[in-house]
mmCIF file of C-alpha atoms and ligand atoms in Angstrom:
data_model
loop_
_atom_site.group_PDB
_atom_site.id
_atom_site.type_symbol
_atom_site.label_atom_id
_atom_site.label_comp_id
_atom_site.label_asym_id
_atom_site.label_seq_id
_atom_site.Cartn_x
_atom_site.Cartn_y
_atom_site.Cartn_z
ATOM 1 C CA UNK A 1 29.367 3.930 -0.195
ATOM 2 C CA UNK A 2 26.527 6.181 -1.330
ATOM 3 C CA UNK A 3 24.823 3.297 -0.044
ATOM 4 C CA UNK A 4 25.604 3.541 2.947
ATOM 5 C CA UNK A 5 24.595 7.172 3.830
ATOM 6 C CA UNK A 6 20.929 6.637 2.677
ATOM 7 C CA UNK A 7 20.310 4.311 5.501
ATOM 8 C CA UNK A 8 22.700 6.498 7.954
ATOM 9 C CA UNK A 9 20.689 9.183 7.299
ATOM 10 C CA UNK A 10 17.038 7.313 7.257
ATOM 11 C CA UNK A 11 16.265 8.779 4.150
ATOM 12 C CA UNK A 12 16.790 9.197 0.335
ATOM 13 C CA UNK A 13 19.065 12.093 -0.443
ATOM 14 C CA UNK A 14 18.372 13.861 -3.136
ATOM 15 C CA UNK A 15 14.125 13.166 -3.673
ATOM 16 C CA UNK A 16 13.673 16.576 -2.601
ATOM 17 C CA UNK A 17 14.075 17.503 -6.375
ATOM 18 C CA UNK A 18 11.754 14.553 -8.058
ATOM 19 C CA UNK A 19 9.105 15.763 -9.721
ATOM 20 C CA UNK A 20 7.059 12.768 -9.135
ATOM 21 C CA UNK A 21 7.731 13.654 -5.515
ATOM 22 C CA UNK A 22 5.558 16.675 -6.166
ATOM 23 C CA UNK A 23 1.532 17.620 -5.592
ATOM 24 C CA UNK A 24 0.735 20.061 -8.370
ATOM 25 C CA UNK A 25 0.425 22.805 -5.888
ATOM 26 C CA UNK A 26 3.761 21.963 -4.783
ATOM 27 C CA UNK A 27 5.282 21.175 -8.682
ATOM 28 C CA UNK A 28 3.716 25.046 -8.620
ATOM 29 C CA UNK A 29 5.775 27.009 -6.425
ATOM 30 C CA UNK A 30 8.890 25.531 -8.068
ATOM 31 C CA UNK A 31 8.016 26.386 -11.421
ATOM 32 C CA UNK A 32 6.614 29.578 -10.242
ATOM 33 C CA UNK A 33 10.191 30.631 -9.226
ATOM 34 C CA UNK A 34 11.541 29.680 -13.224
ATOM 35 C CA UNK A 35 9.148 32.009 -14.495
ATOM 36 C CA UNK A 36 6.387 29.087 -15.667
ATOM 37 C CA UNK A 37 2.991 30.169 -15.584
ATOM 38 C CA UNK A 38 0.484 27.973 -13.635
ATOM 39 C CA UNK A 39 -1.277 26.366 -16.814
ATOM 40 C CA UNK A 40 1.591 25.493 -18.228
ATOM 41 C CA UNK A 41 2.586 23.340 -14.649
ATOM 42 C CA UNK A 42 -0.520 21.617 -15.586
ATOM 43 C CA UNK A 43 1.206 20.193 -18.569
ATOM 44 C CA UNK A 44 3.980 19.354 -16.740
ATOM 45 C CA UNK A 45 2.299 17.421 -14.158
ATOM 46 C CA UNK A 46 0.124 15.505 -16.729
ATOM 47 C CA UNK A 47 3.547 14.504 -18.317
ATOM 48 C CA UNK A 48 4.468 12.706 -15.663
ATOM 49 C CA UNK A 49 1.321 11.576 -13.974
ATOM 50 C CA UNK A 50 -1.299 10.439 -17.327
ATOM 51 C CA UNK A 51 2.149 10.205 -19.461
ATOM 52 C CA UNK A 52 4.596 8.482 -17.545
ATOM 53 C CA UNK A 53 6.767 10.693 -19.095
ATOM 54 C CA UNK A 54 10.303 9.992 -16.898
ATOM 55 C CA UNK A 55 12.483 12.958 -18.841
ATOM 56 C CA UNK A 56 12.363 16.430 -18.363
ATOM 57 C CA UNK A 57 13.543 16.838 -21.909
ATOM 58 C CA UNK A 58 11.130 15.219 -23.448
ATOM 59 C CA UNK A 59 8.378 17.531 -21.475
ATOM 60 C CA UNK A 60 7.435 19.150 -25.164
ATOM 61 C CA UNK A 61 5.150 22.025 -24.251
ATOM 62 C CA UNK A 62 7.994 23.549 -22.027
ATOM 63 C CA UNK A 63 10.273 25.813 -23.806
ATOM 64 C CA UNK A 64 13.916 23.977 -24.049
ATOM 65 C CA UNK A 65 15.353 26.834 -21.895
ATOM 66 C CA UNK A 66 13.441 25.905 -19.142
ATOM 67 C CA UNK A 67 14.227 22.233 -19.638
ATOM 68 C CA UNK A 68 17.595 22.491 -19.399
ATOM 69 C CA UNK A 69 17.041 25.504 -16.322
ATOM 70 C CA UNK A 70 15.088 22.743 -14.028
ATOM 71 C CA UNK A 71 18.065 20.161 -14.881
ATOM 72 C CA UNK A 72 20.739 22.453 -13.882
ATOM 73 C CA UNK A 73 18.947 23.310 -10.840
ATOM 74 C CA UNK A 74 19.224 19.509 -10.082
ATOM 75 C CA UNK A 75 15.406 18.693 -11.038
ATOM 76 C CA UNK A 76 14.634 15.398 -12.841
ATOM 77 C CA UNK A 77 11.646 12.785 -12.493
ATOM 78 C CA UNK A 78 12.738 9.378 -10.315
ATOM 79 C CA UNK A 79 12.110 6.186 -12.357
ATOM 80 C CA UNK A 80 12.373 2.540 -10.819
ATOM 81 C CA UNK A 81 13.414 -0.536 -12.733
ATOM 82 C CA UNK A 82 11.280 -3.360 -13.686
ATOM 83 C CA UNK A 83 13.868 -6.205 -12.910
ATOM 84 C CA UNK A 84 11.331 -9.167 -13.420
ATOM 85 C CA UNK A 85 7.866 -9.869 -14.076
ATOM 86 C CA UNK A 86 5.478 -12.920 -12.955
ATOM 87 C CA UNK A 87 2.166 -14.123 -14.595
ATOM 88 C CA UNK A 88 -0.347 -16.025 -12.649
ATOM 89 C CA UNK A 89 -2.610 -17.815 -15.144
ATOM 90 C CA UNK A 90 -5.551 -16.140 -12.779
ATOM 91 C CA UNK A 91 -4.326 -12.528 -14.661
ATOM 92 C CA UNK A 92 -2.737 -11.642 -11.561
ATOM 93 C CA UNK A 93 1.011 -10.177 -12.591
ATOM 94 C CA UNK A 94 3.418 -9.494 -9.851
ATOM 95 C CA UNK A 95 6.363 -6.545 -10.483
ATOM 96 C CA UNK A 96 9.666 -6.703 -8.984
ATOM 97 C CA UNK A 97 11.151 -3.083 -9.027
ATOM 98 C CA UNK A 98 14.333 -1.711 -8.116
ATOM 99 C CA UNK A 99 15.321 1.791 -6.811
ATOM 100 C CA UNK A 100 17.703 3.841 -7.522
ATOM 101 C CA UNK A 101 19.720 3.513 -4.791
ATOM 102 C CA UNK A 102 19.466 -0.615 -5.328
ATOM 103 C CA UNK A 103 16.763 -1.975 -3.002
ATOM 104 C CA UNK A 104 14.408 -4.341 -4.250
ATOM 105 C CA UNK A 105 10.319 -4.216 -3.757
ATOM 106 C CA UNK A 106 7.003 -6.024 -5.124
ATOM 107 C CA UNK A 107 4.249 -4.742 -6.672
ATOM 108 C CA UNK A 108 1.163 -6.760 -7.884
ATOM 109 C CA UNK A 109 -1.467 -5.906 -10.644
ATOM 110 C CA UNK A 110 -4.568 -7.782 -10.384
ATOM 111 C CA UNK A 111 -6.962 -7.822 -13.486
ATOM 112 C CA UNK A 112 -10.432 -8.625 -13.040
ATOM 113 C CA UNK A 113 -11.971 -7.451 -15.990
ATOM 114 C CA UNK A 114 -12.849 -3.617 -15.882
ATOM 115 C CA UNK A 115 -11.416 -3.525 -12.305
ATOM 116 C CA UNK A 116 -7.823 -3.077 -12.701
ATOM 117 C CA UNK A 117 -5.842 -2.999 -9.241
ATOM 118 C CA UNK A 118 -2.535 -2.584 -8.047
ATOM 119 C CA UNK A 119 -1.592 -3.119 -4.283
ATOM 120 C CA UNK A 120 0.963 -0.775 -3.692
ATOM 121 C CA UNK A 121 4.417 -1.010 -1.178
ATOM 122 C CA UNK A 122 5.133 1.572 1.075
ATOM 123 C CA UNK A 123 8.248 0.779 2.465
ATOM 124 C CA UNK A 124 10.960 -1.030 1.960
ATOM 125 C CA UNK A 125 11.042 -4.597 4.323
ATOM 126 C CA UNK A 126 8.872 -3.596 7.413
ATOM 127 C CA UNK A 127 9.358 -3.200 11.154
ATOM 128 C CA UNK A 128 6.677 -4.779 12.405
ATOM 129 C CA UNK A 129 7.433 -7.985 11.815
ATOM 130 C CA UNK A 130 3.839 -10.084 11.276
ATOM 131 C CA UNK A 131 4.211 -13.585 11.647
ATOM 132 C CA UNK A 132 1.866 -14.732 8.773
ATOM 133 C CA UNK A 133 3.575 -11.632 6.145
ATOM 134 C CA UNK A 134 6.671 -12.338 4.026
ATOM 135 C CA UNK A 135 8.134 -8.999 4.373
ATOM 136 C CA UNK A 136 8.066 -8.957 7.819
ATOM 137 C CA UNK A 137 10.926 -11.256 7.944
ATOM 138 C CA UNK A 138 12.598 -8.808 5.521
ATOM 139 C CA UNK A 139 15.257 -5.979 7.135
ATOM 140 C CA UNK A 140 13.576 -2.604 7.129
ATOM 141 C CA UNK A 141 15.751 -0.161 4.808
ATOM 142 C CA UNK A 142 13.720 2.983 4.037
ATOM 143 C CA UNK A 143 10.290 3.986 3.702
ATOM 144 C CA UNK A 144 9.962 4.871 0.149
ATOM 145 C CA UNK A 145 9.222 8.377 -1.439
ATOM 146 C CA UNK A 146 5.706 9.456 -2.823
ATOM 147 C CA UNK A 147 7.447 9.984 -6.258
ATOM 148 C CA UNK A 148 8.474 5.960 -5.972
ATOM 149 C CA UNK A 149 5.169 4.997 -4.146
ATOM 150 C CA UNK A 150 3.148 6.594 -7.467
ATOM 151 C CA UNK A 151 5.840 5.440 -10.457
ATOM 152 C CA UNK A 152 4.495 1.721 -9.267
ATOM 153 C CA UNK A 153 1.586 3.150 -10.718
ATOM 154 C CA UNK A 154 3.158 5.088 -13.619
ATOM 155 C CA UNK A 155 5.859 2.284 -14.628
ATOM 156 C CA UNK A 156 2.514 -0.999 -14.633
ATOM 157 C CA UNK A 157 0.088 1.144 -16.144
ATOM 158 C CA UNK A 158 2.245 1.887 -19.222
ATOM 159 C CA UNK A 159 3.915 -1.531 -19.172
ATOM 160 C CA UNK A 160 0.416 -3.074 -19.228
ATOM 161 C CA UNK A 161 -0.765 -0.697 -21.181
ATOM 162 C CA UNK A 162 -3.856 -0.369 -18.966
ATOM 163 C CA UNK A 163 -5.580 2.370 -16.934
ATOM 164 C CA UNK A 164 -5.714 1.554 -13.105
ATOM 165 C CA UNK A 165 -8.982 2.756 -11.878
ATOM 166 C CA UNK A 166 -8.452 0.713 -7.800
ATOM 167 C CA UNK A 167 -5.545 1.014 -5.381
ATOM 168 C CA UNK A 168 -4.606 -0.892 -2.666
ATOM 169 C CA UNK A 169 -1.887 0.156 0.042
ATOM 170 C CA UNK A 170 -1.502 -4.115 1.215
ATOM 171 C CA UNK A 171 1.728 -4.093 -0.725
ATOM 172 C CA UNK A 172 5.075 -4.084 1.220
ATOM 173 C CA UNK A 173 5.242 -2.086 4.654
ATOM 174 C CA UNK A 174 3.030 -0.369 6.803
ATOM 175 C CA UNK A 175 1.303 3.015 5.474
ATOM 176 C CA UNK A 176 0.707 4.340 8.480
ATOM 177 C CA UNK A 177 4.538 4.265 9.527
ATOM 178 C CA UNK A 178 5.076 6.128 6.262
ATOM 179 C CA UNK A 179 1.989 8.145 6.913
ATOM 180 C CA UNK A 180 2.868 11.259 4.964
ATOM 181 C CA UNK A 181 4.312 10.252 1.552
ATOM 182 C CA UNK A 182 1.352 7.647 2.152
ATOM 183 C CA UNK A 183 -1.368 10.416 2.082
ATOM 184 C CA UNK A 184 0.777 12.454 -0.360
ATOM 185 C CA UNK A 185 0.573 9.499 -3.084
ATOM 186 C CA UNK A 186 -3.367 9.198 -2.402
ATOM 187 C CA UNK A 187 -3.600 12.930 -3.750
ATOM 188 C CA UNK A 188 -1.409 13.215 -6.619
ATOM 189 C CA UNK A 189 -3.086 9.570 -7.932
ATOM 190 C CA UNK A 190 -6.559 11.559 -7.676
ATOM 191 C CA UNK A 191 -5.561 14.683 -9.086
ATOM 192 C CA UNK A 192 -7.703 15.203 -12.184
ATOM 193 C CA UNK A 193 -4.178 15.966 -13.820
ATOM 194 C CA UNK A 194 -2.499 13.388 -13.228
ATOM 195 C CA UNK A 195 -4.087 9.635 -13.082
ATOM 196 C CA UNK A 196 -7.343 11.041 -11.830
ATOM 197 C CA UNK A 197 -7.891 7.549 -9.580
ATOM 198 C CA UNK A 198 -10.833 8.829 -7.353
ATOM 199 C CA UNK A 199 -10.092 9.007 -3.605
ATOM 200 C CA UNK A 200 -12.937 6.795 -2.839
ATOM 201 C CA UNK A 201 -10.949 3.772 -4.932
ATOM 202 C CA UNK A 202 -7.607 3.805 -3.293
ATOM 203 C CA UNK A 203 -7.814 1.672 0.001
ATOM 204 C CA UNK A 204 -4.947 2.351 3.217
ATOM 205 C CA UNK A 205 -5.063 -0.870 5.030
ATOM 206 C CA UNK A 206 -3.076 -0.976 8.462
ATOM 207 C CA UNK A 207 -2.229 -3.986 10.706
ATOM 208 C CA UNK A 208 -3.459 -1.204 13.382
ATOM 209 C CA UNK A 209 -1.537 2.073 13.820
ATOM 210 C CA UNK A 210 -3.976 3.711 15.924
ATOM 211 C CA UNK A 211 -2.277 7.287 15.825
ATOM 212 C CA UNK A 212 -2.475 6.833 11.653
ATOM 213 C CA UNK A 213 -6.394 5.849 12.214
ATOM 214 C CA UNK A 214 -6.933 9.092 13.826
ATOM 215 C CA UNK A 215 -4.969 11.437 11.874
ATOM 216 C CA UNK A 216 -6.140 10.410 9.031
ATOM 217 C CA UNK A 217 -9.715 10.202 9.881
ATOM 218 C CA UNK A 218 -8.600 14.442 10.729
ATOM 219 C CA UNK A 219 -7.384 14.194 7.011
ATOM 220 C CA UNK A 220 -9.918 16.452 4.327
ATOM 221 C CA UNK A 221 -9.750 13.633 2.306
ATOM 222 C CA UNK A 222 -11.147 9.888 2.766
ATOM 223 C CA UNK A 223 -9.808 7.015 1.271
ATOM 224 C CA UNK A 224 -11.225 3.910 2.297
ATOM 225 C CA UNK A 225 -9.500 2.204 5.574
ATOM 226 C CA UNK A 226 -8.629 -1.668 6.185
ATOM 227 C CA UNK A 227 -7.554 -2.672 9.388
ATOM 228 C CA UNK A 228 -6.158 -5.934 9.760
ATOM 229 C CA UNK A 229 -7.255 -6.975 13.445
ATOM 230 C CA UNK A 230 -6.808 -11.167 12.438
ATOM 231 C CA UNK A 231 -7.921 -11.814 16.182
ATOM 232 C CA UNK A 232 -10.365 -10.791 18.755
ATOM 233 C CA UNK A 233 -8.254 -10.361 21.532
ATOM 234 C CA UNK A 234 -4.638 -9.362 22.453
ATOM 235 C CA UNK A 235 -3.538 -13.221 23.461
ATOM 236 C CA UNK A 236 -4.011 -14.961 19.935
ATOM 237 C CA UNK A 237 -3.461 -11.192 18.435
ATOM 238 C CA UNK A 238 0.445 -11.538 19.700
ATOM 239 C CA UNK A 239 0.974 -14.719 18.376
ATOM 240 C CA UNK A 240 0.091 -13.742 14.554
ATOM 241 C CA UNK A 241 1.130 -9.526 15.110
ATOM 242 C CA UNK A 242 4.249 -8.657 17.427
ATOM 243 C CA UNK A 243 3.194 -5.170 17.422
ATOM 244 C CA UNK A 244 0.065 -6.095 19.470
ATOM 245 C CA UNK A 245 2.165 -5.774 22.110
ATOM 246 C CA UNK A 246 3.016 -2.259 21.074
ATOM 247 C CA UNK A 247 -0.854 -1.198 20.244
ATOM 248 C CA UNK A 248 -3.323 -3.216 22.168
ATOM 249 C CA UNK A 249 -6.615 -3.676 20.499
ATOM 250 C CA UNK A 250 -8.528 -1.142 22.999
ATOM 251 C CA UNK A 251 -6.121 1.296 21.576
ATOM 252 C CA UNK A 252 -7.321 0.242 17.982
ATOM 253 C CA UNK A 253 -10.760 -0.191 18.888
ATOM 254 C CA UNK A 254 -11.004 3.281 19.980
ATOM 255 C CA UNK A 255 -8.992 4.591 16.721
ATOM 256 C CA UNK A 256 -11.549 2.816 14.749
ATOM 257 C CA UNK A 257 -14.448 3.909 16.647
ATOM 258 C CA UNK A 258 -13.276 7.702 16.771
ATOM 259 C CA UNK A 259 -12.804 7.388 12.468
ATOM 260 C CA UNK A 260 -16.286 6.031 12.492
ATOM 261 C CA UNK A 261 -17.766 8.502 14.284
ATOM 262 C CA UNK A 262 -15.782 11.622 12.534
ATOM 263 C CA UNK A 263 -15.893 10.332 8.906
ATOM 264 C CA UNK A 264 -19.559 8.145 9.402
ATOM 265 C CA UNK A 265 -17.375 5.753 7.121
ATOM 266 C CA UNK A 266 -17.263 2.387 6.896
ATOM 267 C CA UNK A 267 -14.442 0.288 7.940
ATOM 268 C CA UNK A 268 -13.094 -2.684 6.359
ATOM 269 C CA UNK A 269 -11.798 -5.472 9.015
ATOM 270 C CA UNK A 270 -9.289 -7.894 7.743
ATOM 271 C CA UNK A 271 -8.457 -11.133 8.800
ATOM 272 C CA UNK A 272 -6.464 -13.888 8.163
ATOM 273 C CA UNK A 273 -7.547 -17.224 8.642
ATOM 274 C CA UNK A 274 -5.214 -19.417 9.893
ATOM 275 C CA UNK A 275 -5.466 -23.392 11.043
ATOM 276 C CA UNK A 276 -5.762 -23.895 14.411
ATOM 277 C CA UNK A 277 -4.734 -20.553 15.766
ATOM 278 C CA UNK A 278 -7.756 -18.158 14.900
ATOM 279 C CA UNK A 279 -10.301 -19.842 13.099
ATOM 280 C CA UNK A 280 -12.664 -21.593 15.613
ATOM 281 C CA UNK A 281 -16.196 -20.846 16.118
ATOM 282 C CA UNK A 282 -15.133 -18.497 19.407
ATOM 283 C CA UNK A 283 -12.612 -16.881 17.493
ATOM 284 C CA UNK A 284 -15.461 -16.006 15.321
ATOM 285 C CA UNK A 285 -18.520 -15.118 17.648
ATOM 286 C CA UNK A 286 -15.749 -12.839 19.653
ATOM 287 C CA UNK A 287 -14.651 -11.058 16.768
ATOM 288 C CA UNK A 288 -18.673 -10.667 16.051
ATOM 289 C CA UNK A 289 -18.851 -9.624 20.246
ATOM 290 C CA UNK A 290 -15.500 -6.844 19.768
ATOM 291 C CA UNK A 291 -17.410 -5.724 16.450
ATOM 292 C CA UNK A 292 -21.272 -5.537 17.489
ATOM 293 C CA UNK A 293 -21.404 -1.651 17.873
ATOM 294 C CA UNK A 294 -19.037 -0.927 14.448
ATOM 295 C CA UNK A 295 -19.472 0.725 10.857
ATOM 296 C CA UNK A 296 -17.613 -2.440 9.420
ATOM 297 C CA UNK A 297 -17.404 -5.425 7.408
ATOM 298 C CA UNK A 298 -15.144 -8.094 7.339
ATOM 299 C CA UNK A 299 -12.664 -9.944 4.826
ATOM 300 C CA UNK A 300 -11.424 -13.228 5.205
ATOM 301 C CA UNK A 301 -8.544 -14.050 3.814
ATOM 302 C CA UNK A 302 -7.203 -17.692 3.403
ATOM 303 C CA UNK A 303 -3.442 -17.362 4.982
ATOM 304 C CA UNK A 304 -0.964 -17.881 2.383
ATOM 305 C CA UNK A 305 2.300 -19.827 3.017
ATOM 306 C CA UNK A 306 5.606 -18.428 2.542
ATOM 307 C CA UNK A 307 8.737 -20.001 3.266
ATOM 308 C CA UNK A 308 9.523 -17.847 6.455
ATOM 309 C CA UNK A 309 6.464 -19.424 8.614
ATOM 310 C CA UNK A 310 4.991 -22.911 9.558
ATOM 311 C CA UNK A 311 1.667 -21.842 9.766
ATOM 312 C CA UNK A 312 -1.101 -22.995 7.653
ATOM 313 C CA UNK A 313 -4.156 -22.190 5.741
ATOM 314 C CA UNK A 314 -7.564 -22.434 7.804
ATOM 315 C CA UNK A 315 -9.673 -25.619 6.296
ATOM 316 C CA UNK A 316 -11.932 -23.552 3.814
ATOM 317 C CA UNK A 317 -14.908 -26.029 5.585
ATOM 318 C CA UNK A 318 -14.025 -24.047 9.153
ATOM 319 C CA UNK A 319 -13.670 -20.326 6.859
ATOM 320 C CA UNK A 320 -17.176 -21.170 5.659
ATOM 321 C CA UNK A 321 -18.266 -21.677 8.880
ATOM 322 C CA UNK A 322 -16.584 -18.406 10.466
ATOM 323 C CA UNK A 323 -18.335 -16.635 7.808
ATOM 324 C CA UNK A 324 -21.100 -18.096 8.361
ATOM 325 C CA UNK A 325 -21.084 -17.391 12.473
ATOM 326 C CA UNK A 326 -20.359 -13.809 11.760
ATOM 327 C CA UNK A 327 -22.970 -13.178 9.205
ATOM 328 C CA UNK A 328 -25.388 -14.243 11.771
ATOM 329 C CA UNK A 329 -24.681 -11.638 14.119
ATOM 330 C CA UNK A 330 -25.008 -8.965 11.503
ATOM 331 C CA UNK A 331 -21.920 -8.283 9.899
ATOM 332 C CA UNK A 332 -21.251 -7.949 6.060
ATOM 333 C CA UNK A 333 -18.422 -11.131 5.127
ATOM 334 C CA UNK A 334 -16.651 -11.833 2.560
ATOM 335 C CA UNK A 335 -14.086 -14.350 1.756
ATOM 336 C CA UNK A 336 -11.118 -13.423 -0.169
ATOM 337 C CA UNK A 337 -9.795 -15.736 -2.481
ATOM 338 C CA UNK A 338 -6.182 -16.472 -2.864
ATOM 339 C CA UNK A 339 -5.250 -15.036 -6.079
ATOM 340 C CA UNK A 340 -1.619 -14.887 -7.812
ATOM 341 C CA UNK A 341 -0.357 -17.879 -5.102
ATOM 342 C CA UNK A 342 1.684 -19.965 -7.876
ATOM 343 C CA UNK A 343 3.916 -16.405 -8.336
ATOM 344 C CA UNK A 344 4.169 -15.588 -4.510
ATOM 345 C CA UNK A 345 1.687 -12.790 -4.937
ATOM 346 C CA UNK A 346 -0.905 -13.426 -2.610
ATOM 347 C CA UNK A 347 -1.535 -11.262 0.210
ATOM 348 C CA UNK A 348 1.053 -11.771 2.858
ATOM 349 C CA UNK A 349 3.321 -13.277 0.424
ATOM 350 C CA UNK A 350 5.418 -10.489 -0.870
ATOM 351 C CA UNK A 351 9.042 -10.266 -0.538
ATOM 352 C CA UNK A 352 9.114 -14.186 -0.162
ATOM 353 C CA UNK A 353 11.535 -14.875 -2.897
ATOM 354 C CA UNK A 354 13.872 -12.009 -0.535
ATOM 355 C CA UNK A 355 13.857 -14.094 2.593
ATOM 356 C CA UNK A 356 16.006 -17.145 0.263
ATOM 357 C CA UNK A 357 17.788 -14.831 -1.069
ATOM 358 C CA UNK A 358 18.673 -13.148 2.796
ATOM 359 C CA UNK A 359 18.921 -16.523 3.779
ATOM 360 C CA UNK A 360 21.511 -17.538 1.360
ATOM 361 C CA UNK A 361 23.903 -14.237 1.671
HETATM 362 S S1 SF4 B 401 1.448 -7.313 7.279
HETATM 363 FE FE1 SF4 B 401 2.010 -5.222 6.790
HETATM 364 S S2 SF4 B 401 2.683 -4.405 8.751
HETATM 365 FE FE2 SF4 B 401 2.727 -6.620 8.982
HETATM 366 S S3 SF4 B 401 4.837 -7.198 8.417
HETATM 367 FE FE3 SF4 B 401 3.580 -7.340 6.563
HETATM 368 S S4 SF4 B 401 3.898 -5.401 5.549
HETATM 369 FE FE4 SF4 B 401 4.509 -5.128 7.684
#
């Protein structure tokens, strides 16, 4: 039943009064109106951002009155549930979570020595639907809350016992169509409070929003952008990214363009490689052509199978040679290695073990 009136309404009743949901400023002009003196909300905020501390009770530098005021006032600090865990034996470890309200998503650590990442989800299932992504096959729920966006964060750094130092927004969903708790979650991670993850190490990557490009490109703040074009024009684009119908690359060409130009930043251009549909030598010297006058480099990414597509991966001979074509012409390439495949925690592969179990119900 309660259920049922999350997704009538479109959103999450009652994460209005997480604390996790909360920039310090914001944590501020709550505590402000109990009385609690700025310095002190600087505890609080480290509690629950370098602690992972999940209870307001057990917030020990505030006075036990004001514990139990915030409570009554219907306060408390959200918490997901690790259901299940995965190891890759490449150190990659995916997390399944569940919310409060009962949904499922996947997160993914991946360990490479001092750089410790996590690829973060956004939403919960997706609407847009990409051929070559797992969750797109999934039924969009909700977009999920800053407060759950961050305790990803909170819940694998203490269960790892590790401190995250990268982020990645490649998880489950599209950032852009959960712009604002999106942008929210990039600022409480960097807060020197909280988990103090510089702004410059948390990457948004969008299959090609262009009204998120430009907005956040407005933003006074710059986290690094991905977009993930995975063709050069809109004919093979439609085949691998419904929503090309929806935003056709001139639209994200000119998003891109207008962020280089207002942030002089670089862009990051993914794209999957997949057999026989955009990985010939064309495919590469017109993504070079669409490219020429750009502040970008490039990623490819081998496509990883899931059991909701018949695509398949490029040949890593015609991936070398893409590369290869496109490094020619002048633009930075790297390949991406497939990393936590055995657990289904590749890129594009998340929410795979969902679709059986959709499949099945
Ligand atoms: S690639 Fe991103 S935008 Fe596309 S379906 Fe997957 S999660 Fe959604």
């Amino acid at each position: 039943m309660e259920r049922k009136t999350h997704k009538a309404k479109g959103i999450y009743n009652g994460m209005d009064k997480d604390l996790k949901n909360k920039t310090l400023q914001e944590l501020q002009e709550i505590t402000e109106s109990f009385g609690v003196k700025p310095y002190i909300t600087k505890y609080i905020f480290s509690f629950i951002h370098q602690k992972s501390i999940n209870d307001i009770n057990l917030i020990s530098t505030l006075p036990k009155e004001l514990r139990a005021k915030l409570t009554e006032a219907g306060y408390f600090i959200s918490q997901l549930k690790i259901v299940k865990k995965l190891s890759d034996p490449d150190g990659t470890i995916k997390y399944l979570f569940e919310t409060a309200d009962g949904n499922k998503i996947e997160t993914v650590l991946l360990d490479e020595n001092k750089r410790k990442t996590i690829c973060l989800s956004t939403q919960i299932g997706c609407r847009l639907g990409c051929r070559f992504c797992a969750t797109g096959y999934l039924k969009f729920q909700r977009n999920l809350t800053a407060g759950e966006i961050i305790d990803q964060v909170n819940s694998i750094s203490k269960d790892a016992d590790c401190k995250i130092n990268n982020i990645v927004f490649m998880g489950m969903g599209e950032p852009f169509a959960n712009y604002d708790d999106t942008v929210k979650t990039v600022r409480i991670l960097a807060s020197p409070f909280g988990k103090n993850i510089g702004i410059r190490r948390q990457t948004i990557s969008t299959v090609g929003i262009p009204e998120g490009i430009r907005k956040l490109a407005n933003e006074d703040i710059s986290p690094r952008l991905a977009v993930s074009l995975h063709a050069h024009n809109d004919k093979i684009r439609k085949k691998i990214v419904p929503s090309a119908g929806k935003y056709p690359l001139v639209r994200i060409l000119n998003a891109m363009r207008f962020y280089n130009n207002k942030t002089g930043r670089r862009i990051t251009i993914e794209y999957c490689m997949i057999d026989e549909i955009n990985d010939s030598r064309d495919c590469a010297k017109g993504l070079a052509d669409i490219l020429a006058d750009f502040n970008a480099s490039v990623n490819l990414i081998e496509y990883n199978p899931h059991p909701g597509c018949d695509f398949k991966p490029a040949d890593r001979n015609k991936i070398k040679i893409f590369k290869d074509i496109l490094m020619r012409y002048g633009l930075e390439t790297i390949v991406r290695f497939r990393r936590g495949r055995s657990i289904k925690a590749a890129c594009g592969q998340l929410g795979a073990d969902m679709i059986k179990i959709e499949k099945k119900s």
